PDB file of C-alpha atoms in Angstrom:
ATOM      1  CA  UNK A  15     -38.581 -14.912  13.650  1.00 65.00           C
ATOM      2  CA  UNK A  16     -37.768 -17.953  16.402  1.00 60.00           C
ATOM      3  CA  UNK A  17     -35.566 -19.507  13.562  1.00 60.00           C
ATOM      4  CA  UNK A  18     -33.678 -16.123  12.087  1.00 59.00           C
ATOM      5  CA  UNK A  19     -33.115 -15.245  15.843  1.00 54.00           C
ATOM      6  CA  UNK A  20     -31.217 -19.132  16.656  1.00 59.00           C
ATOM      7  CA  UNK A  21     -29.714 -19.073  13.275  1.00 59.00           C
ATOM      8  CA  UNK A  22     -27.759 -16.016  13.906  1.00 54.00           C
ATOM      9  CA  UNK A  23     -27.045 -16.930  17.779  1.00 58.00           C
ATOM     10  CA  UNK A  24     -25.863 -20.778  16.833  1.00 58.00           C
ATOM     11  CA  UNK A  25     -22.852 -18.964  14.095  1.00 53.00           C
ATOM     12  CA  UNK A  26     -22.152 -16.292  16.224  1.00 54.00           C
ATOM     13  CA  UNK A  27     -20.954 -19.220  18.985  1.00 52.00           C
ATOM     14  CA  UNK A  28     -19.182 -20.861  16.241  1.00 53.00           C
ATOM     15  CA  UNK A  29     -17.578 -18.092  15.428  1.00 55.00           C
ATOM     16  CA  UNK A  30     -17.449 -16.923  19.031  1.00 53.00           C
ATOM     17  CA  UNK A  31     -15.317 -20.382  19.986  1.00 54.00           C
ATOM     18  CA  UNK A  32     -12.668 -19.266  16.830  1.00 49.00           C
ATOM     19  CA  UNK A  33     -12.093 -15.804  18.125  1.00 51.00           C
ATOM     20  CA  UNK A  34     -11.830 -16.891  21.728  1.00 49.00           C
ATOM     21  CA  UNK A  35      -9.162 -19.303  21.062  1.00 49.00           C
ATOM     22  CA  UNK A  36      -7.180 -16.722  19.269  1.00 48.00           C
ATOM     23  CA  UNK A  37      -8.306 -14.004  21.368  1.00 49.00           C
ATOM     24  CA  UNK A  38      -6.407 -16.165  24.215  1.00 44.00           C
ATOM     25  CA  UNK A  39      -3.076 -15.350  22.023  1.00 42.00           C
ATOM     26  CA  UNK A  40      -3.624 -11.564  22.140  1.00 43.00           C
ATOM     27  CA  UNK A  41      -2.593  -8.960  24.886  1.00 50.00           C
ATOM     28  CA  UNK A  42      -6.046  -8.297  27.731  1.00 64.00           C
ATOM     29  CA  UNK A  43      -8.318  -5.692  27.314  1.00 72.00           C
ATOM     30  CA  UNK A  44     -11.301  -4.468  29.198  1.00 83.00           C
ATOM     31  CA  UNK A  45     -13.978  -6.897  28.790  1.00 92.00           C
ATOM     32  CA  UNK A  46     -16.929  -5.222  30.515  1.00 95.00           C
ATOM     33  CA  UNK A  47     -18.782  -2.361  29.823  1.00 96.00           C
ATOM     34  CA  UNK A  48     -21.430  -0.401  31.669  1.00 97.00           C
ATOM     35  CA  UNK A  49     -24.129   1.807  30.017  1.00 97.00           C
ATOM     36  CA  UNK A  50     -26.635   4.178  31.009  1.00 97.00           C
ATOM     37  CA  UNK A  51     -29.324   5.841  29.056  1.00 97.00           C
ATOM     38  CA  UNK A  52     -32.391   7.377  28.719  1.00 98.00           C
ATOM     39  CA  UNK A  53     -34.771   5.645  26.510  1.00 98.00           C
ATOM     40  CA  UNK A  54     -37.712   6.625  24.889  1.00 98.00           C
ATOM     41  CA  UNK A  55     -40.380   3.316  24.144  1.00 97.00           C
ATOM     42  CA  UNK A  56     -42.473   3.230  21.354  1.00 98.00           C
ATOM     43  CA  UNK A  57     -45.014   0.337  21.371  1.00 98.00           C
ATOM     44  CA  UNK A  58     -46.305  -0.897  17.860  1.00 98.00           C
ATOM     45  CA  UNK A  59     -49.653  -2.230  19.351  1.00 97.00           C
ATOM     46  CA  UNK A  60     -52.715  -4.374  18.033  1.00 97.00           C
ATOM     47  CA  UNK A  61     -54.978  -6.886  19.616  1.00 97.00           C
ATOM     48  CA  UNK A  62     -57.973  -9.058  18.577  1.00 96.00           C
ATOM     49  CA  UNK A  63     -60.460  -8.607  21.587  1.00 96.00           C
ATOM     50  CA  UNK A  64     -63.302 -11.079  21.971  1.00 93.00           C
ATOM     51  CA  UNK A  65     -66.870 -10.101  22.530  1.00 91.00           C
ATOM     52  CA  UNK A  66     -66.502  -6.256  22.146  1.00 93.00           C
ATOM     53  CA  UNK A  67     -63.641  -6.033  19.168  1.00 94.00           C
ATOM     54  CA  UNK A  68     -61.864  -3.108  18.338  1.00 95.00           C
ATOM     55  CA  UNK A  69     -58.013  -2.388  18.972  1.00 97.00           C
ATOM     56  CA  UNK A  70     -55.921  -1.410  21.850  1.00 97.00           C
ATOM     57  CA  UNK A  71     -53.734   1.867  22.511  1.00 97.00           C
ATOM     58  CA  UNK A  72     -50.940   1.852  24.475  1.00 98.00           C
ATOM     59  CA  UNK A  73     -48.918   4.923  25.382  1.00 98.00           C
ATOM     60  CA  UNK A  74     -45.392   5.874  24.649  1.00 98.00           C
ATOM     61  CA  UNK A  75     -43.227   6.626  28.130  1.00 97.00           C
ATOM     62  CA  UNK A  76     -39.548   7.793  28.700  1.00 97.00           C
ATOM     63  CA  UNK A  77     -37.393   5.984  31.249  1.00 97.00           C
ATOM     64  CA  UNK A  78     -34.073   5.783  32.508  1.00 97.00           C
ATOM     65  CA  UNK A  79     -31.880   2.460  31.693  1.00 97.00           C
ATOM     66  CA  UNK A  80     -28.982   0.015  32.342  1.00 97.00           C
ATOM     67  CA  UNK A  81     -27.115  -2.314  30.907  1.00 96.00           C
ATOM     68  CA  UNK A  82     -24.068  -4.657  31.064  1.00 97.00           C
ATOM     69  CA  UNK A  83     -21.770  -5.629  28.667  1.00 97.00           C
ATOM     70  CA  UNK A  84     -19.370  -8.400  28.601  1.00 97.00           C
ATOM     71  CA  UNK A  85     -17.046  -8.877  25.986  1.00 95.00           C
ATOM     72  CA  UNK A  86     -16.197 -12.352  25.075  1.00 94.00           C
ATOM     73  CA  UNK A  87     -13.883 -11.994  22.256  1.00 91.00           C
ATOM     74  CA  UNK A  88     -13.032  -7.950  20.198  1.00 88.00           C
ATOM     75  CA  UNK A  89     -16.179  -8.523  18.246  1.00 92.00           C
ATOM     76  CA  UNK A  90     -18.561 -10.994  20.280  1.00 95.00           C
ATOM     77  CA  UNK A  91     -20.201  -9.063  23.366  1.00 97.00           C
ATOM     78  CA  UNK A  92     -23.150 -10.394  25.788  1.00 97.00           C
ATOM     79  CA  UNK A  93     -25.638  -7.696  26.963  1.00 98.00           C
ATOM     80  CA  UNK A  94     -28.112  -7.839  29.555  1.00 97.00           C
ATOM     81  CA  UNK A  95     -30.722  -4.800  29.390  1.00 94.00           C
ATOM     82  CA  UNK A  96     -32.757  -3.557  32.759  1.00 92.00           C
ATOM     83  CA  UNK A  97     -35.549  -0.621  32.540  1.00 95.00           C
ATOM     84  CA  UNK A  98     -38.998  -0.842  33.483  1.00 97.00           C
ATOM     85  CA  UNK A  99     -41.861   1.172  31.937  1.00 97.00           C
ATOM     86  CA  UNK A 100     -45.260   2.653  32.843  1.00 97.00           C
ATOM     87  CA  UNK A 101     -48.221   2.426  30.097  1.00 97.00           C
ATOM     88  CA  UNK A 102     -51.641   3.674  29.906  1.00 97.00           C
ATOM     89  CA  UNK A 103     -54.110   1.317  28.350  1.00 97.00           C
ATOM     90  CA  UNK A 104     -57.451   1.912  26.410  1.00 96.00           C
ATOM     91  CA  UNK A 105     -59.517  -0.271  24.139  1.00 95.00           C
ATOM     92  CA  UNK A 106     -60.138   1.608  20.576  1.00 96.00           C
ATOM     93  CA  UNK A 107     -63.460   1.768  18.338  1.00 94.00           C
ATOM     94  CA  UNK A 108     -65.180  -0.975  20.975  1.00 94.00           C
ATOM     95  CA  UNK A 109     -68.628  -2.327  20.985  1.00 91.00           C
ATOM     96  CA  UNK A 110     -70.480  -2.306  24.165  1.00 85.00           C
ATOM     97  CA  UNK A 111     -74.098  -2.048  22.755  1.00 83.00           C
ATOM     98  CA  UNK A 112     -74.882  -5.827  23.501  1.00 76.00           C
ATOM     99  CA  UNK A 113     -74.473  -4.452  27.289  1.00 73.00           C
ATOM    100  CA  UNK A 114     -76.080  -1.254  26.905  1.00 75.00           C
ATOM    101  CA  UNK A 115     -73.275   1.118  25.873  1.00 79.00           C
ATOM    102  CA  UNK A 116     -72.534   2.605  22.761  1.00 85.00           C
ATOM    103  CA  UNK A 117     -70.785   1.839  19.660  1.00 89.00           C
ATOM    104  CA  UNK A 118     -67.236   2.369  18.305  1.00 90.00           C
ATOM    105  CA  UNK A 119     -66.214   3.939  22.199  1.00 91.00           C
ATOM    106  CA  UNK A 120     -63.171   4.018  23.574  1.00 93.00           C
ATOM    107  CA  UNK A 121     -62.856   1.901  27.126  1.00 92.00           C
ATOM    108  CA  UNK A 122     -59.991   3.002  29.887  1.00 94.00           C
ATOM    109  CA  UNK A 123     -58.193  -0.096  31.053  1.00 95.00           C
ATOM    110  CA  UNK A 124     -55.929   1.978  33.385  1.00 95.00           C
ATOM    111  CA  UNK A 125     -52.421   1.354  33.330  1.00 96.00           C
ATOM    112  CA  UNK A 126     -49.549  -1.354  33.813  1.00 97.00           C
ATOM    113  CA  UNK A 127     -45.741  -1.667  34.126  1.00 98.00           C
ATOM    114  CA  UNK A 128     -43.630  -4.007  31.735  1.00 97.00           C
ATOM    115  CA  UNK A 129     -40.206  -5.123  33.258  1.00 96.00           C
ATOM    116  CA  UNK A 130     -38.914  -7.092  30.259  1.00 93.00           C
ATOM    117  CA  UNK A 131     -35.356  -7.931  30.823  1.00 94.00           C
ATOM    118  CA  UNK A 132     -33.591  -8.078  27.612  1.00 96.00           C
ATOM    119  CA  UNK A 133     -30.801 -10.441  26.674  1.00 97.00           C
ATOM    120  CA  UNK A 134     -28.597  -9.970  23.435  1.00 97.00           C
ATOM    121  CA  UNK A 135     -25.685 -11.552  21.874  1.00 97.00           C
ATOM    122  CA  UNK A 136     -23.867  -8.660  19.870  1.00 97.00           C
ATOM    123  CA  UNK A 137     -21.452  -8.146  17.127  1.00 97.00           C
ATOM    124  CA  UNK A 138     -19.351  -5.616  17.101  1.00 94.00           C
ATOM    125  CA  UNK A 139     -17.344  -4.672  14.056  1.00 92.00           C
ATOM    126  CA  UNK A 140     -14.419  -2.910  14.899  1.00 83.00           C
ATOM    127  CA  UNK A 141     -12.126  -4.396  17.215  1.00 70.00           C
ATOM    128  CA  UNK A 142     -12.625  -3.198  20.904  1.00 61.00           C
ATOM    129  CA  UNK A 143      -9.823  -1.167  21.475  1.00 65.00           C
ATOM    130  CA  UNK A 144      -9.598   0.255  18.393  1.00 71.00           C
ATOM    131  CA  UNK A 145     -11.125   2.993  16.445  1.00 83.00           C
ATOM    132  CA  UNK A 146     -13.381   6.065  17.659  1.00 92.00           C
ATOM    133  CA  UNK A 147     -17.038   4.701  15.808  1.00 94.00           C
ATOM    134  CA  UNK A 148     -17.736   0.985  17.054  1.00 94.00           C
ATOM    135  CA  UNK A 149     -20.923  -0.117  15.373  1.00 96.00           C
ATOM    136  CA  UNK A 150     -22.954  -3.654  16.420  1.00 97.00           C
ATOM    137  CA  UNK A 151     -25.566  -5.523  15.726  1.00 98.00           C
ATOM    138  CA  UNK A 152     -27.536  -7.968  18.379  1.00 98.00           C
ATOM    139  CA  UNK A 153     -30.001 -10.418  18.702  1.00 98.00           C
ATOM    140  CA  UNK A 154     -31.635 -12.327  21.662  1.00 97.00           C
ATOM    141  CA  UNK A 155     -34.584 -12.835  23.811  1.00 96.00           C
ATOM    142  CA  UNK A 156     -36.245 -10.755  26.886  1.00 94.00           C
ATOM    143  CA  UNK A 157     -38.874 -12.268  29.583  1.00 96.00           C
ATOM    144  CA  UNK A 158     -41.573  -9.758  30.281  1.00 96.00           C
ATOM    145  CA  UNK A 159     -43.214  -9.162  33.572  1.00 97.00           C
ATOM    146  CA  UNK A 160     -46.388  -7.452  34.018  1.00 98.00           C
ATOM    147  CA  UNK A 161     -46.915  -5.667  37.119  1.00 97.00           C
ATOM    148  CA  UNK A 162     -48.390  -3.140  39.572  1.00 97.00           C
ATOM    149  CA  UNK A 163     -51.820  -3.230  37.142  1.00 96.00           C
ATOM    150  CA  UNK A 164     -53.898   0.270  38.384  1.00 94.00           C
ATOM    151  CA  UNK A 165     -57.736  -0.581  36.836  1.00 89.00           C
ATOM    152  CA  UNK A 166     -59.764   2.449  34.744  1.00 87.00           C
ATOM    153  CA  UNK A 167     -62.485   3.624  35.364  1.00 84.00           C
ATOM    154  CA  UNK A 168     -64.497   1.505  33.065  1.00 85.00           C
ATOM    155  CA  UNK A 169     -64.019  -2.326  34.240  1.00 87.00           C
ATOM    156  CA  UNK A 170     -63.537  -3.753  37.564  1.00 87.00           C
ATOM    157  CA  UNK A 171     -59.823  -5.802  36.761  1.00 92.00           C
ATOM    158  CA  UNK A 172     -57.260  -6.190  34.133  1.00 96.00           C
ATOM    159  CA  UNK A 173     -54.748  -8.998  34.284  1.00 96.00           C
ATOM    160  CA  UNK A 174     -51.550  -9.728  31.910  1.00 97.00           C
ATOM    161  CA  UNK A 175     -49.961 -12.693  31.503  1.00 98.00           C
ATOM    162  CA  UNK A 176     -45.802 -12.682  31.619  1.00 98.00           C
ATOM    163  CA  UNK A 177     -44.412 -13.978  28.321  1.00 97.00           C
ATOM    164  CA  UNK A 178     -41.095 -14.431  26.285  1.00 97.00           C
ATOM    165  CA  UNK A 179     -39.950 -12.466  23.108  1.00 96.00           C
ATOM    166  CA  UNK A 180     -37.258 -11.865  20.946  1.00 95.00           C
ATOM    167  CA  UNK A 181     -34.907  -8.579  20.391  1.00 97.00           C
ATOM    168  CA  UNK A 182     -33.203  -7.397  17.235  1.00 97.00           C
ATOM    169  CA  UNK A 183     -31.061  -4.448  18.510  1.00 98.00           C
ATOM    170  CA  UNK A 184     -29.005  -1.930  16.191  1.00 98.00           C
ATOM    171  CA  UNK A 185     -26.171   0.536  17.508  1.00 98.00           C
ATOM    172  CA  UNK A 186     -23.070   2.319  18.282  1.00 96.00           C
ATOM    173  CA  UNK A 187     -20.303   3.465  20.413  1.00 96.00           C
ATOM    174  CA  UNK A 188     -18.623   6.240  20.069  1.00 96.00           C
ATOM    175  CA  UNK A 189     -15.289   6.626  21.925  1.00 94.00           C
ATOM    176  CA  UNK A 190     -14.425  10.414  24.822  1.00 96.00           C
ATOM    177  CA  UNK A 191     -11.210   8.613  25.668  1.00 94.00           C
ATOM    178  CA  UNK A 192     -10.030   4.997  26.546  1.00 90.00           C
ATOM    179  CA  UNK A 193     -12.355   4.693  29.450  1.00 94.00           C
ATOM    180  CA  UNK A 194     -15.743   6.683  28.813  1.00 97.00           C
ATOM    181  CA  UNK A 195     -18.188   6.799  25.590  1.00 97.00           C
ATOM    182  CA  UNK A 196     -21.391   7.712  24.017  1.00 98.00           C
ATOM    183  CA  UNK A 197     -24.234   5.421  23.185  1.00 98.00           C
ATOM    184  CA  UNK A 198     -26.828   5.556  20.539  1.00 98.00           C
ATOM    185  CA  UNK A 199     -28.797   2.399  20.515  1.00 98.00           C
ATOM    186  CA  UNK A 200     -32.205   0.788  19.093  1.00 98.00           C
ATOM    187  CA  UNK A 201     -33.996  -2.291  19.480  1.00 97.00           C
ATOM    188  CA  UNK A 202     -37.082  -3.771  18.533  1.00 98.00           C
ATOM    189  CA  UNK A 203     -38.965  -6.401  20.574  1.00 97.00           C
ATOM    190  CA  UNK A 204     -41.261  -8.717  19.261  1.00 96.00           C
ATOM    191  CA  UNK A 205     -43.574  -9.565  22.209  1.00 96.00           C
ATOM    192  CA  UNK A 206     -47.316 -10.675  23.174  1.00 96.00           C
ATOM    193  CA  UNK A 207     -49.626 -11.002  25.689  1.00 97.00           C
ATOM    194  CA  UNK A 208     -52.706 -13.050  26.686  1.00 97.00           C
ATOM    195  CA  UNK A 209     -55.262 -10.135  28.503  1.00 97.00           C
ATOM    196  CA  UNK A 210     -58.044 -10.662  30.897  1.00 96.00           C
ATOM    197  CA  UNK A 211     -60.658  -7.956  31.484  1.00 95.00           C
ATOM    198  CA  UNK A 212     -63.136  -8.343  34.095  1.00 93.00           C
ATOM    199  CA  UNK A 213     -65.882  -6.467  33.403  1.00 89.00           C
ATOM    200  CA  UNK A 214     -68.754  -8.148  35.447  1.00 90.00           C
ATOM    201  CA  UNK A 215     -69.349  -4.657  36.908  1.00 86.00           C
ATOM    202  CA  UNK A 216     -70.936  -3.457  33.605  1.00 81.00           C
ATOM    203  CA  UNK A 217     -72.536  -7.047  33.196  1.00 85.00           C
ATOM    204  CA  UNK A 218     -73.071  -9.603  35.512  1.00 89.00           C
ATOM    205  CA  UNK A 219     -70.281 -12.499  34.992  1.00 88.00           C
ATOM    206  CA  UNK A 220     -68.413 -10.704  31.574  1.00 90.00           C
ATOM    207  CA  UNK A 221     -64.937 -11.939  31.097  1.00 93.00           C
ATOM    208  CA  UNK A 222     -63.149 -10.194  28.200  1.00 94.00           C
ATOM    209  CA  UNK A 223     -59.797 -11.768  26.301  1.00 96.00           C
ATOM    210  CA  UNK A 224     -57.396 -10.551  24.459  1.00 97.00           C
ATOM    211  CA  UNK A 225     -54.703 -11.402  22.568  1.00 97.00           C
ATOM    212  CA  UNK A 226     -52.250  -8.440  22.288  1.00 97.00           C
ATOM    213  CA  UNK A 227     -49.742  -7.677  20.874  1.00 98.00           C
ATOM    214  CA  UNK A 228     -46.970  -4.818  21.601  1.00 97.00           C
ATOM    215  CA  UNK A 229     -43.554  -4.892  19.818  1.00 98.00           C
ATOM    216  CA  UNK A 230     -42.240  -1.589  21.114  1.00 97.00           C
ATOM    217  CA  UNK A 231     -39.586   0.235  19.148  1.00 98.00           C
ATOM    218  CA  UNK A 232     -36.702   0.652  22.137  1.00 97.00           C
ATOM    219  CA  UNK A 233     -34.735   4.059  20.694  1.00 98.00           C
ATOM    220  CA  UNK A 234     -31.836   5.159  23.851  1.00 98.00           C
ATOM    221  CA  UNK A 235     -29.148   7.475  24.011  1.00 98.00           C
ATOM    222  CA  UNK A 236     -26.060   7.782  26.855  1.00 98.00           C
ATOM    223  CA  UNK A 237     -23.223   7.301  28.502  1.00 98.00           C
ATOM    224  CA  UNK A 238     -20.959   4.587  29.410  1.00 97.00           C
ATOM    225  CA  UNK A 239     -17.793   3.071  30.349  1.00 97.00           C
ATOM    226  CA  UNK A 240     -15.026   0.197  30.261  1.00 94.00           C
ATOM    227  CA  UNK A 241     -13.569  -1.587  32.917  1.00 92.00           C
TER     228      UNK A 241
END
């Protein structure tokens, strides 16, 4: 994924250097753009959780979002992606007998916010000031932060560990007038992250990890402009 993800970034600056040198010969045209939307997040979540297995659930959430655009050349763009979501967390089909639970239960691990800033490098494949329907393509990387953890009712503390991914994001413009537009976007993140549960109030010194694993399906819709 690391080496697809380069691979397409290190020719689209190749390419990028062509275009801006002839771009350079061509009349100016807006160069930044300005997005909002509402997105709905779909995480595609599994985990391998020591000591009491099973899998991990993570809820879908809606949020508000906003982006940046900046438009190097007609077809090469830069966009920087801001939204922060709330999920709840619970352990699936666990095993808690060996501290005097029951089998194949399901264990409340409260809830967290992600803040994963997201950073593509797009193609877009009509020129910019032409045409109604502007499709593009991206790829990049986003840095996410874990944050404001609220415990369950079942353990005493979670803790998340902030990690890097990588984006693969699919989409479209499509022009009101000169200035305004409509949005339909998706992206997928690839993304992990090393989990902590301290549960030393259901047995005296229990530590749980977790390696998990999210990859949420990013699917927006909105509104934007050009200046």
């Amino acid at each position: 994924m690391k080496k697809i993800i380069l691979a397409f970034m290190a020719v689209s600056f190749l390419t990028l250097n062509a275009q801006t040198k002839e771009q350079n010969s061509t009349q100016d045209f807006k160069k930044w753009q300005a997005r909002v939307r509402g997105i709905a997040v779909i995480p595609d979540e599994s985990a391998k959780i020591g000591i009491i297995g099973g899998d991990v659930s993570l809820s879908n959430t809606f949020v508000p979002e906003l982006d940046f655009t900046y438009f190097f050349t007609k077809h090469f763009a830069a966009e920087l992606i801001l939204a922060t979501t709330k999920h709840d967390v619970n352990t699936v089909g666990s095993d808690i007998s060996a501290i005097g639970g029951p089998n194949n239960v399901n264990i409340d691990l409260g809830n967290v916010w992600l803040l994963p800033p997201t950073l593509t490098l797009q193609y877009h494949f009509t020129p910019f000031e032409e045409k109604v329907f502007k499709p593009y393509v991206g790829a990049g990387i986003n840095y996410t932060i874990f944050y404001n953890v609220e415990d369950g009712n079942t353990v005493k503390n979670v803790s998340y560990k902030n990690n890097v991914g990588y984006a693969f994001q699919v989409g479209f413009d499509l022009m009101l007038n000169d200035t305004f537009f409509i949005n339909v976007d998706a992206k997928k993140l690839f993304l992990k992250t090393d989990v902590t549960v301290d549960a030393s109030n259901l047995s005296p010194g229990l530590s749980i990890p977790a390696d998990v694993t999210i990859n949420p399906l990013i699917l927006g819709m909105g509104l934007g402009m050009k200046f």
